[in-house]
PDB file of C-alpha atoms in Angstrom:
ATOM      1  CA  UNK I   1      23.540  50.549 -30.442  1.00 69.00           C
ATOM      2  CA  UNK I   2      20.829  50.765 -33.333  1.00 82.00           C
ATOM      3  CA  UNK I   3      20.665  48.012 -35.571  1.00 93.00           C
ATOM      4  CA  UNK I   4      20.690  48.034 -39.278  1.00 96.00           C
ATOM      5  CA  UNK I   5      18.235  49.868 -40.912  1.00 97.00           C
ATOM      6  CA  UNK I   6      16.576  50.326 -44.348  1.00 97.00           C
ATOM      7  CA  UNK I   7      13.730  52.062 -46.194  1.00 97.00           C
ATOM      8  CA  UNK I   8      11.487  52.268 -47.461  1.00 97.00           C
ATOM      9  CA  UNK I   9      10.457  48.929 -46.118  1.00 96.00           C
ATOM     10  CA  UNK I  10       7.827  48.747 -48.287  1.00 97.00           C
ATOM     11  CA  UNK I  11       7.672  49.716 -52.238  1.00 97.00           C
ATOM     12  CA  UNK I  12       5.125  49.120 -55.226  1.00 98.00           C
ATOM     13  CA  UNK I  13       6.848  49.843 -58.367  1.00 98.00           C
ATOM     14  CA  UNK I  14       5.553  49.926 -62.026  1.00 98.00           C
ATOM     15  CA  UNK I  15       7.934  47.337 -64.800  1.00 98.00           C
ATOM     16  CA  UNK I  16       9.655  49.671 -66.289  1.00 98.00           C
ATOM     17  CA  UNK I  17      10.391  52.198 -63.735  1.00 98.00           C
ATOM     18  CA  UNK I  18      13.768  52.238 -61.234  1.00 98.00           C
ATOM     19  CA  UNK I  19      14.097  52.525 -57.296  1.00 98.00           C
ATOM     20  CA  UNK I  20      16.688  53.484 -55.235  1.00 98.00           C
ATOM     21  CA  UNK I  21      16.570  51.754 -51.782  1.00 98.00           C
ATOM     22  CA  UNK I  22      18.297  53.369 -48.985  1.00 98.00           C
ATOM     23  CA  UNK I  23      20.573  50.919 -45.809  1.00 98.00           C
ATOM     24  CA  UNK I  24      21.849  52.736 -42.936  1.00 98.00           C
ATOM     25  CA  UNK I  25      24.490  50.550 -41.402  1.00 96.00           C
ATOM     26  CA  UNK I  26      25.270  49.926 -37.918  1.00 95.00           C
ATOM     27  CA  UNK I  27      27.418  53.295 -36.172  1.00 94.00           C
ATOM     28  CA  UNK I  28      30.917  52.296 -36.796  1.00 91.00           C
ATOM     29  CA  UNK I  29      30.743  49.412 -39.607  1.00 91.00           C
ATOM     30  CA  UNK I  30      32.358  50.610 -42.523  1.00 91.00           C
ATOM     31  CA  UNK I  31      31.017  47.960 -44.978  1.00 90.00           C
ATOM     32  CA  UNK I  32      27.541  47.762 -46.324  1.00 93.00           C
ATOM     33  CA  UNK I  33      26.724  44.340 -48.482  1.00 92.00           C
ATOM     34  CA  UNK I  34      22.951  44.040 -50.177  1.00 95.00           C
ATOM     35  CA  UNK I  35      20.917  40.489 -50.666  1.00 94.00           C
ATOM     36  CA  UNK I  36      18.214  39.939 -52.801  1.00 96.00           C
ATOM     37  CA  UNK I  37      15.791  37.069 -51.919  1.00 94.00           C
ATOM     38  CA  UNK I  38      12.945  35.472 -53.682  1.00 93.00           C
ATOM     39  CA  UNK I  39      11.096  32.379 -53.101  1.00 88.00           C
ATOM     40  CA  UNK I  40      12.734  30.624 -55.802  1.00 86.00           C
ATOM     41  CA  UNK I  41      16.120  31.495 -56.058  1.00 87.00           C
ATOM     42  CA  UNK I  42      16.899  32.263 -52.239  1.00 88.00           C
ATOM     43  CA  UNK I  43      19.219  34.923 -50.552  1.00 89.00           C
ATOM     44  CA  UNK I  44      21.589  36.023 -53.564  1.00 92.00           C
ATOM     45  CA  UNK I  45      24.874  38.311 -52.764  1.00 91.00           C
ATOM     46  CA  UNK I  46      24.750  41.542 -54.853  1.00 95.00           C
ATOM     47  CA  UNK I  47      27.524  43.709 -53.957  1.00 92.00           C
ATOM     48  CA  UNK I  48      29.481  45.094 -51.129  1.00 91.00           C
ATOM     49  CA  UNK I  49      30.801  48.303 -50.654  1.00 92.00           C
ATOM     50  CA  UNK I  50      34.146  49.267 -48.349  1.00 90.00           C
ATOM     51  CA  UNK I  51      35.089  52.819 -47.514  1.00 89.00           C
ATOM     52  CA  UNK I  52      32.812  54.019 -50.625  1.00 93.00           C
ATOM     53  CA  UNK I  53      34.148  51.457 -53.018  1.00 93.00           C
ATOM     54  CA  UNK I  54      32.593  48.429 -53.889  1.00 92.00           C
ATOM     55  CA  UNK I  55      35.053  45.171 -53.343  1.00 86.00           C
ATOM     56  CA  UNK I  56      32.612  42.623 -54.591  1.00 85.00           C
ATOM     57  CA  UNK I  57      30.262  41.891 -56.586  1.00 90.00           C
ATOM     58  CA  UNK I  58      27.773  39.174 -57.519  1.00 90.00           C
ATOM     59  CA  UNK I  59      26.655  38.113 -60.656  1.00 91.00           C
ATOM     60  CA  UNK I  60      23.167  40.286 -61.831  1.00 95.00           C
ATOM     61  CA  UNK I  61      22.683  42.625 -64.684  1.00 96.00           C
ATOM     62  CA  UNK I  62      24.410  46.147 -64.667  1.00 96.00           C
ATOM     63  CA  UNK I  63      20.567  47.368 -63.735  1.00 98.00           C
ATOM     64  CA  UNK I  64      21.755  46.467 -60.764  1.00 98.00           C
ATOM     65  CA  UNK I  65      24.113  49.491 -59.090  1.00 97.00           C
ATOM     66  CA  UNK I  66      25.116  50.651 -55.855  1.00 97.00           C
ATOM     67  CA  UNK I  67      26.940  53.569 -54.052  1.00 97.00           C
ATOM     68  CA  UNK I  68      28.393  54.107 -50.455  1.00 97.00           C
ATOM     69  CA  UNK I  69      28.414  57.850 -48.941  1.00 97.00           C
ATOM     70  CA  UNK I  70      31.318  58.578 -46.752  1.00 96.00           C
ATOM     71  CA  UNK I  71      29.300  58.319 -43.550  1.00 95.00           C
ATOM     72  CA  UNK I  72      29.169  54.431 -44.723  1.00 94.00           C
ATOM     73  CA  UNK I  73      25.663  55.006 -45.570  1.00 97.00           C
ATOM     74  CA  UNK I  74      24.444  52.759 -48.923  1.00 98.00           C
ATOM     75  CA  UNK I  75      22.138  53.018 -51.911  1.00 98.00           C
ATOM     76  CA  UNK I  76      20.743  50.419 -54.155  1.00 98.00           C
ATOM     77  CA  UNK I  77      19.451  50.916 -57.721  1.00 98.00           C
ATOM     78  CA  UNK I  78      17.752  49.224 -60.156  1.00 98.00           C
ATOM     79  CA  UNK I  79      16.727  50.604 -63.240  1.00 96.00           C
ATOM     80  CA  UNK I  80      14.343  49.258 -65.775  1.00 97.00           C
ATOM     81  CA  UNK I  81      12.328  47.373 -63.217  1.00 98.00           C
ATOM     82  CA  UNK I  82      11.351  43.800 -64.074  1.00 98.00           C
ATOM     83  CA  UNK I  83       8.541  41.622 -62.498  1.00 97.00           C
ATOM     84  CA  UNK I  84      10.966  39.351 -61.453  1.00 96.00           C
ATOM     85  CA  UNK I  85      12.767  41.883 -59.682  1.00 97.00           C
ATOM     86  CA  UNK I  86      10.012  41.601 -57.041  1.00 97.00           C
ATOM     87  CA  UNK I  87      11.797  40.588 -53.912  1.00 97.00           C
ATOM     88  CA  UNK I  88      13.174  41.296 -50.133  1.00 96.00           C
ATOM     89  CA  UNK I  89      16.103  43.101 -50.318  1.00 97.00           C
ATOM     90  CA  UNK I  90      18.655  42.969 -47.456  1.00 96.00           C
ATOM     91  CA  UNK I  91      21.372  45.183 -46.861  1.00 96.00           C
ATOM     92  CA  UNK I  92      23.772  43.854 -43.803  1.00 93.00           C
ATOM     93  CA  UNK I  93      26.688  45.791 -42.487  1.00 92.00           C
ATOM     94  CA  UNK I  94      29.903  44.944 -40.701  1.00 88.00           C
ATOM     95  CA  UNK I  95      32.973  46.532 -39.371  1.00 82.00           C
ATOM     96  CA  UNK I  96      34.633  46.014 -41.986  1.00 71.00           C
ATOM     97  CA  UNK I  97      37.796  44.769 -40.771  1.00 62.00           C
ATOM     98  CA  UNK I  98      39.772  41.663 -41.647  1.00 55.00           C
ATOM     99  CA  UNK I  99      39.026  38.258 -40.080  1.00 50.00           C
ATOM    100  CA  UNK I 100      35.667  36.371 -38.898  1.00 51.00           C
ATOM    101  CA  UNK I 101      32.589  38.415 -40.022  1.00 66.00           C
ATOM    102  CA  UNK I 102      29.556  38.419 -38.462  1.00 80.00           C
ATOM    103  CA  UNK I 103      26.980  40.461 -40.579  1.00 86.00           C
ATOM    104  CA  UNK I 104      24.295  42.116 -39.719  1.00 91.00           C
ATOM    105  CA  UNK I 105      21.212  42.416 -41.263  1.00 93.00           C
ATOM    106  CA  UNK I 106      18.315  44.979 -41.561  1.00 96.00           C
ATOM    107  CA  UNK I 107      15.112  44.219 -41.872  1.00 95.00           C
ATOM    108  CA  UNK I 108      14.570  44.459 -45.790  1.00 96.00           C
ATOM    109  CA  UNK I 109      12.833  46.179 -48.305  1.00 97.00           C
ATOM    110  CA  UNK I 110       9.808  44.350 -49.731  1.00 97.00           C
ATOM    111  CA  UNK I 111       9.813  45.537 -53.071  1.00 98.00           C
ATOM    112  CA  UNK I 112       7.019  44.500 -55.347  1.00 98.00           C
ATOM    113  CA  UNK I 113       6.607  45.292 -59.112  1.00 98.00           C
ATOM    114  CA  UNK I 114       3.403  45.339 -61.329  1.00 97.00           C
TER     115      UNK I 114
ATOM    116  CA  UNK Q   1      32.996  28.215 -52.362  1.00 59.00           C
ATOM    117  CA  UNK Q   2      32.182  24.894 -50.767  1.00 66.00           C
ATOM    118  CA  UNK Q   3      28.568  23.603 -51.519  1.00 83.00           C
ATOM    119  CA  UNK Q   4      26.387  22.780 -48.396  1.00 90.00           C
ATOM    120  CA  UNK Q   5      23.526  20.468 -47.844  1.00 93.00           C
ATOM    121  CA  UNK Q   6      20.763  20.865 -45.108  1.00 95.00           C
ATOM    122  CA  UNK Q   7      17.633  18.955 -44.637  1.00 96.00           C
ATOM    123  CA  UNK Q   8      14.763  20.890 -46.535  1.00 95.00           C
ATOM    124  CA  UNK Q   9      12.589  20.754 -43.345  1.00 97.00           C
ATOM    125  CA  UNK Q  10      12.522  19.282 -39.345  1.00 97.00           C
ATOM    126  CA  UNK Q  11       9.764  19.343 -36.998  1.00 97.00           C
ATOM    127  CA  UNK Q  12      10.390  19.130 -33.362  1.00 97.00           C
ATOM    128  CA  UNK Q  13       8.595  19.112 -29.811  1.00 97.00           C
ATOM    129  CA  UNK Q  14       8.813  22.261 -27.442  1.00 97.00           C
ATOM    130  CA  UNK Q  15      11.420  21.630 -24.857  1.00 96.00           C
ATOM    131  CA  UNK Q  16      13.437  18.860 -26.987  1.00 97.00           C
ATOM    132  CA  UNK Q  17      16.833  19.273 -28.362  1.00 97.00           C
ATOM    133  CA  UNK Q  18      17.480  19.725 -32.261  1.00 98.00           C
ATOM    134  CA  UNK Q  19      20.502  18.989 -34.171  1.00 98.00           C
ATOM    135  CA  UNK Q  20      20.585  20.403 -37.679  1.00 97.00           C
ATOM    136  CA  UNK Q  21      23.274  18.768 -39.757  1.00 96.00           C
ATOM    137  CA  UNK Q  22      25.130  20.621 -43.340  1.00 95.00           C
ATOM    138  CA  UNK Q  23      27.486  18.356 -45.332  1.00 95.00           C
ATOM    139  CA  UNK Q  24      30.090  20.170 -46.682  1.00 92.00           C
ATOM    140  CA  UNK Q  25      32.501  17.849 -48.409  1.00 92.00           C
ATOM    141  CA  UNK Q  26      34.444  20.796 -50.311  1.00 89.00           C
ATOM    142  CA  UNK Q  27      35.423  22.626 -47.181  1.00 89.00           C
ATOM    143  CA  UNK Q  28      38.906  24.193 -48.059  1.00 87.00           C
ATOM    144  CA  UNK Q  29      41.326  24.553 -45.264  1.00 88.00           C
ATOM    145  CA  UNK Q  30      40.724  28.484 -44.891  1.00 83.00           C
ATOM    146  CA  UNK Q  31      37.239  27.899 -44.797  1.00 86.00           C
ATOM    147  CA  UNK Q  32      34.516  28.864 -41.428  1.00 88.00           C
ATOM    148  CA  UNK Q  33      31.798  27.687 -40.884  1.00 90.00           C
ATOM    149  CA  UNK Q  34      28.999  29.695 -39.592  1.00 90.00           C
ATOM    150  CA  UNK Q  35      25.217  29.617 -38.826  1.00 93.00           C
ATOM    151  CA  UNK Q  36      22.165  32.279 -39.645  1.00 94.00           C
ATOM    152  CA  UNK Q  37      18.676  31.989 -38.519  1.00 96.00           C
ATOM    153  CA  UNK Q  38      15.950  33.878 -40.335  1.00 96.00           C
ATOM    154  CA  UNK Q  39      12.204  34.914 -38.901  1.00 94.00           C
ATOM    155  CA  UNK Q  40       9.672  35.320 -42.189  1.00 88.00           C
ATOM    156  CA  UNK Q  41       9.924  38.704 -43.445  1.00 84.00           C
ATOM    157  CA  UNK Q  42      13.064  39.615 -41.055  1.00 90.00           C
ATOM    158  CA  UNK Q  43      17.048  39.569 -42.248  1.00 93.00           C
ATOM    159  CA  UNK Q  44      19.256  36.569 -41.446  1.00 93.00           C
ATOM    160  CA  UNK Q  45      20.438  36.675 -37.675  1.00 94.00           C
ATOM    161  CA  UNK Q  46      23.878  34.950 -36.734  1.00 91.00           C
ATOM    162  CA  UNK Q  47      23.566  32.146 -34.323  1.00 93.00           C
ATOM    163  CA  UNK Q  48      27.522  30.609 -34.210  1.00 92.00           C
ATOM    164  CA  UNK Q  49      30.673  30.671 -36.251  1.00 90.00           C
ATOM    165  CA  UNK Q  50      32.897  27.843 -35.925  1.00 91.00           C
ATOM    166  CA  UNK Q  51      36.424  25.820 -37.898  1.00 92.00           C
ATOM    167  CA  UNK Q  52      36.878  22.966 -35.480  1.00 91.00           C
ATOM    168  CA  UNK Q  53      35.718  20.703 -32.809  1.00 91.00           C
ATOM    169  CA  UNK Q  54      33.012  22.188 -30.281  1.00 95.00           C
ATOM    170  CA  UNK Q  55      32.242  26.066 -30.073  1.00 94.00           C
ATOM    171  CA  UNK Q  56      29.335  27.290 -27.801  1.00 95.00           C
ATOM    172  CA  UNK Q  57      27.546  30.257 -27.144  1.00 94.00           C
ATOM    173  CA  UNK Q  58      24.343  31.249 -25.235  1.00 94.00           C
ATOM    174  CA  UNK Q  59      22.067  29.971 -27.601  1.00 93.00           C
ATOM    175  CA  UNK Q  60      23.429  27.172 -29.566  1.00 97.00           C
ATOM    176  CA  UNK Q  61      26.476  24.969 -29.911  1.00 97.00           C
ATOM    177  CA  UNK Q  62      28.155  23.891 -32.855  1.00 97.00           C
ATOM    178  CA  UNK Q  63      29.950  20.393 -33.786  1.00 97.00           C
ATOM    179  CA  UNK Q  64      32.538  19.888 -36.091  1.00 97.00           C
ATOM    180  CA  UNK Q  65      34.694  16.207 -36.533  1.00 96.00           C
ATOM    181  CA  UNK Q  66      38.286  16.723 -37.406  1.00 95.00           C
ATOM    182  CA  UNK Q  67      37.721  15.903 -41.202  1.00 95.00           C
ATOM    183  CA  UNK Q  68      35.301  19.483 -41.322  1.00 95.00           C
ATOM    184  CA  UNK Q  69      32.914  18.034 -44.006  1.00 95.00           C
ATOM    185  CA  UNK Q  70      30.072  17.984 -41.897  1.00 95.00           C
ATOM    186  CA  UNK Q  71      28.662  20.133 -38.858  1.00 96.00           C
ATOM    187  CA  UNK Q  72      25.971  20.174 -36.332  1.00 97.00           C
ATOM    188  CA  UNK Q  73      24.119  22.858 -34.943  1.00 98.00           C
ATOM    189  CA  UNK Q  74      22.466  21.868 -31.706  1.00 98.00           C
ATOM    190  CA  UNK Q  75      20.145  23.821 -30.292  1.00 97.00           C
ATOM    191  CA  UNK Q  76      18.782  22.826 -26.606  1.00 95.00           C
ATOM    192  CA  UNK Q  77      15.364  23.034 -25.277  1.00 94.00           C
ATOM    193  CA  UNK Q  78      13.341  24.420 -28.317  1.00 97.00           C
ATOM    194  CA  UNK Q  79      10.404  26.936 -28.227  1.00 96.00           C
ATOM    195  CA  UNK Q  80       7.712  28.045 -30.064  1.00 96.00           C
ATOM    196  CA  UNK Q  81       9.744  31.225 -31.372  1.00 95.00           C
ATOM    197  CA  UNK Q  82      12.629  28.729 -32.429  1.00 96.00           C
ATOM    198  CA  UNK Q  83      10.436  28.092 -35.475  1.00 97.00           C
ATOM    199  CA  UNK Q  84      12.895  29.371 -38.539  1.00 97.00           C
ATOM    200  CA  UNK Q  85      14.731  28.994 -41.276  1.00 97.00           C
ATOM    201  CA  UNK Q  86      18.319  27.743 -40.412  1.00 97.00           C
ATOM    202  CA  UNK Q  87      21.234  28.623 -42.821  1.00 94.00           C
ATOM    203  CA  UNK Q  88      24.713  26.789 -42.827  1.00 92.00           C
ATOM    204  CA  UNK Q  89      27.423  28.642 -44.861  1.00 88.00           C
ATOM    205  CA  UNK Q  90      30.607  27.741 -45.799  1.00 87.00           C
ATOM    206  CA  UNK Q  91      33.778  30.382 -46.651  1.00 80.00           C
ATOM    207  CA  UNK Q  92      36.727  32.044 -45.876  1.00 72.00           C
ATOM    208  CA  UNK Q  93      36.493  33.496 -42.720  1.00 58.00           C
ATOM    209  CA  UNK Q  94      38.924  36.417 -43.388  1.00 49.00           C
ATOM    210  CA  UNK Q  95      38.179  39.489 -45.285  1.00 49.00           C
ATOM    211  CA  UNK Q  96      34.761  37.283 -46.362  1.00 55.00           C
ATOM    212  CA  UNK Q  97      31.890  40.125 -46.963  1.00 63.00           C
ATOM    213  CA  UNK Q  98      30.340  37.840 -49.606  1.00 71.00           C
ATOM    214  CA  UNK Q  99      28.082  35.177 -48.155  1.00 77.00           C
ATOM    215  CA  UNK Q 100      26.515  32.236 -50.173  1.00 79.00           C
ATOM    216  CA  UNK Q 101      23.091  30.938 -48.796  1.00 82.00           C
ATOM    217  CA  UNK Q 102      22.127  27.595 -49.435  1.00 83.00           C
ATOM    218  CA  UNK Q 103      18.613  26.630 -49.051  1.00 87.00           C
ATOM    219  CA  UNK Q 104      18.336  26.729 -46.049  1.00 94.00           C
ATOM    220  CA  UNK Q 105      16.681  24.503 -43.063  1.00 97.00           C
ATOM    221  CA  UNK Q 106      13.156  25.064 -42.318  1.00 97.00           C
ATOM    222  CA  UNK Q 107      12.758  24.033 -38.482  1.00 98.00           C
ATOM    223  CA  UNK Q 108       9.398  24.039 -36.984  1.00 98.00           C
ATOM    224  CA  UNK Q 109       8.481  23.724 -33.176  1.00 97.00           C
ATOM    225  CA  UNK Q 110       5.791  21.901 -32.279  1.00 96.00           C
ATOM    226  CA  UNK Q 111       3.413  22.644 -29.388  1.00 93.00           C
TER     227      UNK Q 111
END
């Protein structure tokens, strides 16, 4: 089964601009959650989308968005790009169901802005 | 959430055993706890998901006392590509799509 994955997997952007980053989760997982990790703060939750809704939600600025597609694939956006918004983002996907999760994660997008 | 704490950093030998210990005095009774390992520049990786005593798969083994606010994860005969960052997380194991990374356990295997 192919894993998670993401692209691009590598991205200069310019402060100011936006990106949209793309996850493809695993064949059959039905929920898609993204990570954003710098050296200082660490692996932060974002959001998590479900069956093209998203269920949670972590605490950044509304630049922050998401969507899910109805084949479970996900996109991230961020809008008026910040230097500190420099960072390895992570999407990881699961089945979805209830119980023990075990996600599973791609290999990032190192995003880098100037 | 329950708050963990993980040693900042461990060095060990090839070939030796390591036991990586998260306090988690908080744990609430619905609460897992569950193990990632992360390569530099890769996603997290889950090692082992446990809520009591001893579970064990092929690659680690994890210890929990009956009071939950501590575990171990022990992981025997270290290599080389052991060397990691080692995450213990704390949360509801049902329905639990949001998970909160401390700061993790840098572990680094020594020739």
């Amino acid at each position: 089964k192919a894993g998670v994955t993401q692209t691009p997997r590598y991205l200069i952007k310019t402060r100011g601009q936006q990106v949209t980053l793309s996850c493809s989760p695993i064949s059959g997982h039905r929920s898609v959650s993204w990570y954003q990790q710098t050296p200082g703060q660490g692996l932060q939750f974002l959001f998590e989308y479900f069956s093209e809704t998203q269920r949670n939600k972590g605490n950044f600025p509304g630049r922050f968005s998401g969507r899910q597609f109805s084949n479970s694939r996900s996109e991230m956006n961020v809008s008026t790009l910040e230097l500190g918004d420099s960072a390895l983002y992570l999407c990881a996907s699961s089945p979805g169901g209830t119980g023990n999760v075990e996600q599973y994660f791609g290999p990032g997008t190192r995003l880098t802005v100037t | 959430l329950a708050k963990t704490t993980q040693p900042i950093s461990m060095d060990s030998y090839e070939g030796q055993e390591v036991n990586i210990t998260c306090s988690h005095n908080n744990i609430a009774t619905n609460d897992y706890i569950t193990w990632y390992q992360q390569f530099p520049s890769q996603g997290p990786r889950f090692i082992i998901q446990g809520y009591k005593t001893k579970v064990t798969n092929e690659v680690a083994s994890l210890f929990i006392p009956a009071d939950r606010k501590s575990s171990t994860l022990s992981l025997p005969r270290v290599s080389l590509s052991d060397t990691a960052v080692y995450y213990c997380l704390v949360g509801p194991g049902a329905g639990s799509y949001q998970l909160t990374f401390g700061k993790g356990t840098k572990l680094s295997v020594i020739p």
